[in-house]
Amino acid sequence: MKRPNTRAILSCIAYRTTILTEHTTSAASQTSSLASLILPKIDHRTPQKLTYTHNQNFIHYIADAPSDHDPDSSSAGGLTYLVVARSSFGRRIPFGYLVEIKRRFLARHDDDDGPAGRTTDFAALPPYGAADFNATLKELMVSFGTTQGGKQDAIGNVQADIDNVKGIMTENIERVLERGERIDLLVDKTDRLGVGAHDFRMRSRGLKRQMWWKNVKLMVLLGVVVVFLVYLFVGFGCGLPARALYVKGGGATDGARSRTGKKKKDLKSNPQRRRSLGYDK
């Protein structure tokens, strides 16, 4: 029986380096070893969608990461969906094909009440442990590689995947714009705080000057009081106040004596006044 003329040469699904299911349409093309060469190079820490070139062929693959799946089906994060196709086949149809085999493979190993791949531990499967999926790989390779309907389905899968990415990008852009508005508000509040801080700094400087002058005046007053008290203590110790009082007292007595002598002299020179005062009786 003649095989259909399809530009998809080899397809397989593997858990890390273990091939679980595989189908090839050209055994003579020596493409069977390409999968074993590519799989060890794939890193599953992050999701990947890449294309390698080999002569006239393109090697396309989708590699899942544990972050793509529920924790109960984390082993599905180590799956790789790979197809080798002619370079003339382009990229959109092969990746559309990979999206479809991924959907069908996980659906076949799906729990009806849980996420895709939940009931299957892919890490525990032996090589070609999912060989019952070989027929599906063959059917899809022929459909996507030869029929117009299959090509349209592949393009539709890729377009849906692109639309999903656009939706995520749009959502992310909206978040960025919203964050930009918040940043503008934060900048405005920061400016206000800066102005308020400047006013507070100016007021605090003025208050600091006022308090400094008050302290200076208080220190000067205290200095004057201390000097006066020291002067008093020194004066009492040296007898200066008593001497001053003595000098003042002596001066007052001499003045009184002078006035008394002058009064007597006036009475002697004025007999009539002496008689009126009773001195000549």
CSV table of C-alpha atoms in Angstrom, one decimal:
chain,number,residue,atom,x,y,z
A,1,MET,CA,0.0,0.0,0.0
A,2,LYS,CA,1.4,3.4,-1.0
A,3,ARG,CA,1.9,5.9,1.8
A,4,PRO,CA,0.4,9.3,1.4
A,5,ASN,CA,2.8,12.0,0.2
A,6,THR,CA,3.1,14.1,3.3
A,7,ARG,CA,5.7,16.7,4.2
A,8,ALA,CA,5.6,15.6,7.8
A,9,ILE,CA,8.4,13.0,8.2
A,10,LEU,CA,8.5,12.0,11.8
A,11,SER,CA,6.5,12.8,14.9
A,12,CYS,CA,6.9,11.7,18.5
A,13,ILE,CA,5.9,12.5,22.0
A,14,ALA,CA,8.5,11.9,24.8
A,15,TYR,CA,8.9,12.4,28.5
A,16,ARG,CA,12.3,14.1,28.7
A,17,THR,CA,14.5,11.6,26.8
A,18,THR,CA,12.1,8.7,26.8
A,19,ILE,CA,10.0,8.3,23.7
A,20,LEU,CA,6.5,7.3,24.6
A,21,THR,CA,4.9,7.2,21.1
A,22,GLU,CA,6.3,7.7,17.6
A,23,HIS,CA,5.4,7.6,14.0
A,24,THR,CA,7.5,8.1,10.9
A,25,THR,CA,6.4,8.3,7.2
A,26,SER,CA,9.9,7.9,5.8
A,27,ALA,CA,12.1,5.2,7.3
A,28,ALA,CA,14.8,5.7,4.6
A,29,SER,CA,15.3,9.3,5.4
A,30,GLN,CA,17.3,8.5,8.5
A,31,THR,CA,15.3,10.9,10.6
A,32,SER,CA,14.6,8.3,13.3
A,33,SER,CA,17.8,9.3,15.1
A,34,LEU,CA,17.0,13.1,15.1
A,35,ALA,CA,14.6,12.8,18.0
A,36,SER,CA,17.2,11.1,20.2
A,37,LEU,CA,19.7,13.9,19.3
A,38,ILE,CA,17.3,16.8,20.1
A,39,LEU,CA,15.5,15.5,23.2
A,40,PRO,CA,18.6,15.7,25.6
A,41,LYS,CA,19.1,19.3,24.6
A,42,ILE,CA,15.6,20.4,25.7
A,43,ASP,CA,15.2,22.2,29.1
A,44,HIS,CA,11.9,21.8,30.8
A,45,ARG,CA,12.4,24.5,33.5
A,46,THR,CA,10.5,26.9,31.2
A,47,PRO,CA,8.0,26.3,28.4
A,48,GLN,CA,9.6,26.3,24.9
A,49,LYS,CA,8.5,26.5,21.3
A,50,LEU,CA,11.5,26.2,19.0
A,51,THR,CA,12.6,25.1,15.6
A,52,TYR,CA,16.0,23.4,14.7
A,53,THR,CA,17.2,23.0,11.1
A,54,HIS,CA,18.8,19.9,9.7
A,55,ASN,CA,19.7,19.8,6.0
A,56,GLN,CA,16.4,20.4,4.2
A,57,ASN,CA,14.3,19.6,7.2
A,58,PHE,CA,12.9,21.6,10.1
A,59,ILE,CA,12.6,20.1,13.6
A,60,HIS,CA,9.7,21.7,15.5
A,61,TYR,CA,8.9,21.0,19.1
A,62,ILE,CA,6.8,22.2,22.0
A,63,ALA,CA,8.2,21.5,25.5
A,64,ASP,CA,6.0,21.8,28.5
A,65,ALA,CA,7.2,22.9,32.0
A,66,PRO,CA,5.7,21.9,35.4
A,67,SER,CA,4.4,25.5,35.7
A,68,ASP,CA,2.0,24.7,32.7
A,69,HIS,CA,0.1,22.1,34.7
A,70,ASP,CA,-1.7,21.4,37.9
A,71,PRO,CA,0.6,20.1,40.8
A,72,ASP,CA,-1.3,16.8,40.6
A,73,SER,CA,-0.2,16.4,37.0
A,74,SER,CA,3.3,17.8,37.3
A,75,SER,CA,4.8,14.9,35.3
A,76,ALA,CA,3.1,16.3,32.2
A,77,GLY,CA,5.6,19.2,32.6
A,78,GLY,CA,8.3,17.0,31.2
A,79,LEU,CA,6.5,16.1,28.0
A,80,THR,CA,7.9,17.1,24.5
A,81,TYR,CA,5.8,17.1,21.3
A,82,LEU,CA,8.1,16.9,18.3
A,83,VAL,CA,7.7,16.8,14.5
A,84,VAL,CA,10.2,16.7,11.7
A,85,ALA,CA,9.0,18.2,8.5
A,86,ARG,CA,10.2,19.5,5.1
A,87,SER,CA,11.4,23.1,5.2
A,88,SER,CA,8.8,23.9,2.5
A,89,PHE,CA,6.1,23.0,5.0
A,90,GLY,CA,6.8,26.3,6.9
A,91,ARG,CA,6.2,26.7,10.6
A,92,ARG,CA,2.5,27.5,11.1
A,93,ILE,CA,1.1,24.1,10.0
A,94,PRO,CA,3.7,22.0,12.0
A,95,PHE,CA,3.1,24.0,15.2
A,96,GLY,CA,-0.7,23.8,14.6
A,97,TYR,CA,-0.2,20.0,14.3
A,98,LEU,CA,1.8,19.9,17.6
A,99,VAL,CA,-0.9,21.8,19.4
A,100,GLU,CA,-3.5,19.3,18.2
A,101,ILE,CA,-1.5,16.2,19.2
A,102,LYS,CA,-0.9,17.7,22.6
A,103,ARG,CA,-4.6,18.3,23.1
A,104,ARG,CA,-5.5,14.8,22.0
A,105,PHE,CA,-2.7,13.1,24.0
A,106,LEU,CA,-3.6,14.8,27.2
A,107,ALA,CA,-7.2,14.2,26.6
A,108,ARG,CA,-6.6,10.4,26.2
A,109,HIS,CA,-4.8,10.3,29.6
A,110,ASP,CA,-7.2,12.6,31.2
A,111,ASP,CA,-9.3,12.1,34.4
A,112,ASP,CA,-12.9,12.9,33.7
A,113,ASP,CA,-13.1,14.9,37.0
A,114,GLY,CA,-9.6,16.4,36.9
A,115,PRO,CA,-7.1,18.3,34.8
A,116,ALA,CA,-5.5,16.8,31.7
A,117,GLY,CA,-2.9,14.1,32.4
A,118,ARG,CA,-3.8,13.9,36.1
A,119,THR,CA,-4.2,10.1,36.3
A,120,THR,CA,-1.0,9.3,34.3
A,121,ASP,CA,2.5,9.4,35.7
A,122,PHE,CA,4.4,9.9,32.5
A,123,ALA,CA,7.7,9.5,34.3
A,124,ALA,CA,6.8,5.9,35.2
A,125,LEU,CA,6.0,4.9,31.6
A,126,PRO,CA,8.6,2.7,29.8
A,127,PRO,CA,9.9,3.5,26.3
A,128,TYR,CA,6.9,3.4,23.9
A,129,GLY,CA,4.6,3.0,26.9
A,130,ALA,CA,2.0,5.1,25.0
A,131,ALA,CA,2.3,3.2,21.7
A,132,ASP,CA,-1.5,3.0,21.4
A,133,PHE,CA,-1.3,6.7,20.3
A,134,ASN,CA,0.8,5.8,17.2
A,135,ALA,CA,-2.3,5.5,15.0
A,136,THR,CA,-3.5,9.0,16.0
A,137,LEU,CA,-0.1,10.4,15.2
A,138,LYS,CA,-0.2,8.8,11.7
A,139,GLU,CA,-3.8,10.0,11.1
A,140,LEU,CA,-3.0,13.6,12.1
A,141,MET,CA,0.3,13.7,10.1
A,142,VAL,CA,-1.6,12.6,7.0
A,143,SER,CA,-4.5,15.0,7.7
A,144,PHE,CA,-2.4,18.0,8.4
A,145,GLY,CA,0.2,17.3,5.8
A,146,THR,CA,-2.0,16.4,2.8
A,147,THR,CA,-5.6,17.6,3.1
A,148,GLN,CA,-6.7,21.2,2.8
A,149,GLY,CA,-9.0,20.8,5.8
A,150,GLY,CA,-6.1,19.5,7.9
A,151,LYS,CA,-4.0,22.5,6.9
A,152,GLN,CA,-6.8,24.9,7.8
A,153,ASP,CA,-7.2,23.1,11.2
A,154,ALA,CA,-3.4,23.6,11.8
A,155,ILE,CA,-3.6,27.3,10.9
A,156,GLY,CA,-6.7,27.7,13.1
A,157,ASN,CA,-4.8,26.1,16.0
A,158,VAL,CA,-1.8,28.4,15.6
A,159,GLN,CA,-4.2,31.4,15.2
A,160,ALA,CA,-6.0,30.5,18.4
A,161,ASP,CA,-2.6,30.2,20.2
A,162,ILE,CA,-1.6,33.6,18.8
A,163,ASP,CA,-4.9,35.1,20.0
A,164,ASN,CA,-4.4,33.7,23.4
A,165,VAL,CA,-0.9,35.3,23.6
A,166,LYS,CA,-2.4,38.6,22.3
A,167,GLY,CA,-5.0,38.4,25.1
A,168,ILE,CA,-2.2,37.9,27.7
A,169,MET,CA,-0.2,40.7,26.2
A,170,THR,CA,-3.2,43.0,26.2
A,171,GLU,CA,-3.9,42.2,29.9
A,172,ASN,CA,-0.2,42.8,30.7
A,173,ILE,CA,-0.2,46.1,28.9
A,174,GLU,CA,-3.4,47.2,30.8
A,175,ARG,CA,-1.6,46.3,34.0
A,176,VAL,CA,1.4,48.3,33.0
A,177,LEU,CA,-0.8,51.3,32.1
A,178,GLU,CA,-2.6,51.0,35.4
A,179,ARG,CA,0.7,50.8,37.2
A,180,GLY,CA,1.8,53.8,35.3
A,181,GLU,CA,-1.2,55.8,36.6
A,182,ARG,CA,-0.3,54.7,40.1
A,183,ILE,CA,3.3,55.8,39.5
A,184,ASP,CA,2.0,59.2,38.4
A,185,LEU,CA,0.0,59.5,41.6
A,186,LEU,CA,3.0,58.4,43.6
A,187,VAL,CA,5.2,61.0,41.9
A,188,ASP,CA,2.6,63.7,42.7
A,189,LYS,CA,2.5,62.7,46.3
A,190,THR,CA,6.2,62.6,46.4
A,191,ASP,CA,6.3,66.2,45.1
A,192,ARG,CA,3.9,67.3,47.7
A,193,LEU,CA,5.9,65.6,50.4
A,194,GLY,CA,9.0,67.3,49.1
A,195,VAL,CA,7.4,70.8,49.2
A,196,GLY,CA,6.1,70.0,52.7
A,197,ALA,CA,9.5,68.9,53.8
A,198,HIS,CA,11.1,72.1,52.5
A,199,ASP,CA,8.6,74.2,54.4
A,200,PHE,CA,9.1,72.2,57.5
A,201,ARG,CA,12.9,72.6,57.2
A,202,MET,CA,12.6,76.4,56.8
A,203,ARG,CA,10.3,76.7,59.8
A,204,SER,CA,12.6,74.5,61.9
A,205,ARG,CA,15.5,76.7,61.0
A,206,GLY,CA,13.7,79.8,62.1
A,207,LEU,CA,12.6,78.2,65.3
A,208,LYS,CA,16.2,77.0,65.9
A,209,ARG,CA,17.4,80.6,65.5
A,210,GLN,CA,14.8,81.9,68.0
A,211,MET,CA,15.7,79.3,70.6
A,212,TRP,CA,19.3,80.1,70.1
A,213,TRP,CA,18.8,83.8,70.8
A,214,LYS,CA,16.7,83.0,73.8
A,215,ASN,CA,19.5,80.8,75.1
A,216,VAL,CA,22.1,83.5,74.5
A,217,LYS,CA,20.0,86.1,76.4
A,218,LEU,CA,19.4,83.7,79.2
A,219,MET,CA,23.2,82.9,79.5
A,220,VAL,CA,24.0,86.6,79.5
A,221,LEU,CA,21.5,87.3,82.2
A,222,LEU,CA,22.9,84.4,84.2
A,223,GLY,CA,26.4,85.7,83.7
A,224,VAL,CA,25.5,89.2,85.0
A,225,VAL,CA,23.8,87.6,88.1
A,226,VAL,CA,26.8,85.4,88.8
A,227,VAL,CA,29.2,88.4,88.5
A,228,PHE,CA,27.1,90.5,90.8
A,229,LEU,CA,26.9,87.7,93.4
A,230,VAL,CA,30.6,87.1,93.2
A,231,TYR,CA,31.2,90.8,93.7
A,232,LEU,CA,29.0,90.8,96.8
A,233,PHE,CA,30.7,87.8,98.3
A,234,VAL,CA,34.1,89.3,97.6
A,235,GLY,CA,33.0,92.6,99.0
A,236,PHE,CA,31.7,91.1,102.2
A,237,GLY,CA,34.9,89.1,102.5
A,238,CYS,CA,37.1,92.3,102.2
A,239,GLY,CA,34.9,94.6,104.3
A,240,LEU,CA,34.1,97.0,101.5
A,241,PRO,CA,30.4,97.7,102.3
A,242,ALA,CA,31.1,98.5,106.1
A,243,ARG,CA,33.9,101.0,105.2
A,244,ALA,CA,31.6,102.7,102.8
A,245,LEU,CA,28.9,103.0,105.5
A,246,TYR,CA,31.5,104.3,107.9
A,247,VAL,CA,32.6,106.9,105.5
A,248,LYS,CA,29.1,108.0,104.8
A,249,GLY,CA,28.2,108.1,108.5
A,250,GLY,CA,31.3,110.3,109.3
A,251,GLY,CA,30.4,112.7,106.7
A,252,ALA,CA,26.9,113.1,108.0
A,253,THR,CA,28.2,113.9,111.6
A,254,ASP,CA,30.6,116.6,110.4
A,255,GLY,CA,27.8,118.2,108.5
A,256,ALA,CA,25.5,118.3,111.5
A,257,ARG,CA,28.3,119.9,113.6
A,258,SER,CA,28.9,122.6,111.0
A,259,ARG,CA,25.2,123.4,110.9
A,260,THR,CA,25.0,123.6,114.7
A,261,GLY,CA,28.0,126.0,114.9
A,262,LYS,CA,26.6,128.2,112.3
A,263,LYS,CA,23.3,128.4,114.1
A,264,LYS,CA,25.0,129.4,117.4
A,265,LYS,CA,27.0,132.1,115.5
A,266,ASP,CA,23.8,133.5,114.1
A,267,LEU,CA,22.2,133.7,117.5
A,268,LYS,CA,25.2,135.6,119.0
A,269,SER,CA,25.0,138.2,116.2
A,270,ASN,CA,21.3,138.6,116.6
A,271,PRO,CA,20.4,139.5,120.3
A,272,GLN,CA,16.7,140.1,119.5
A,273,ARG,CA,16.3,136.5,118.2
A,274,ARG,CA,18.2,135.2,121.3
A,275,ARG,CA,15.7,137.0,123.5
A,276,SER,CA,12.8,135.6,121.5
A,277,LEU,CA,14.1,132.1,121.9
A,278,GLY,CA,14.7,132.6,125.7
A,279,TYR,CA,18.4,132.4,125.8
A,280,ASP,CA,18.9,135.8,127.7
A,281,LYS,CA,16.4,135.4,130.5
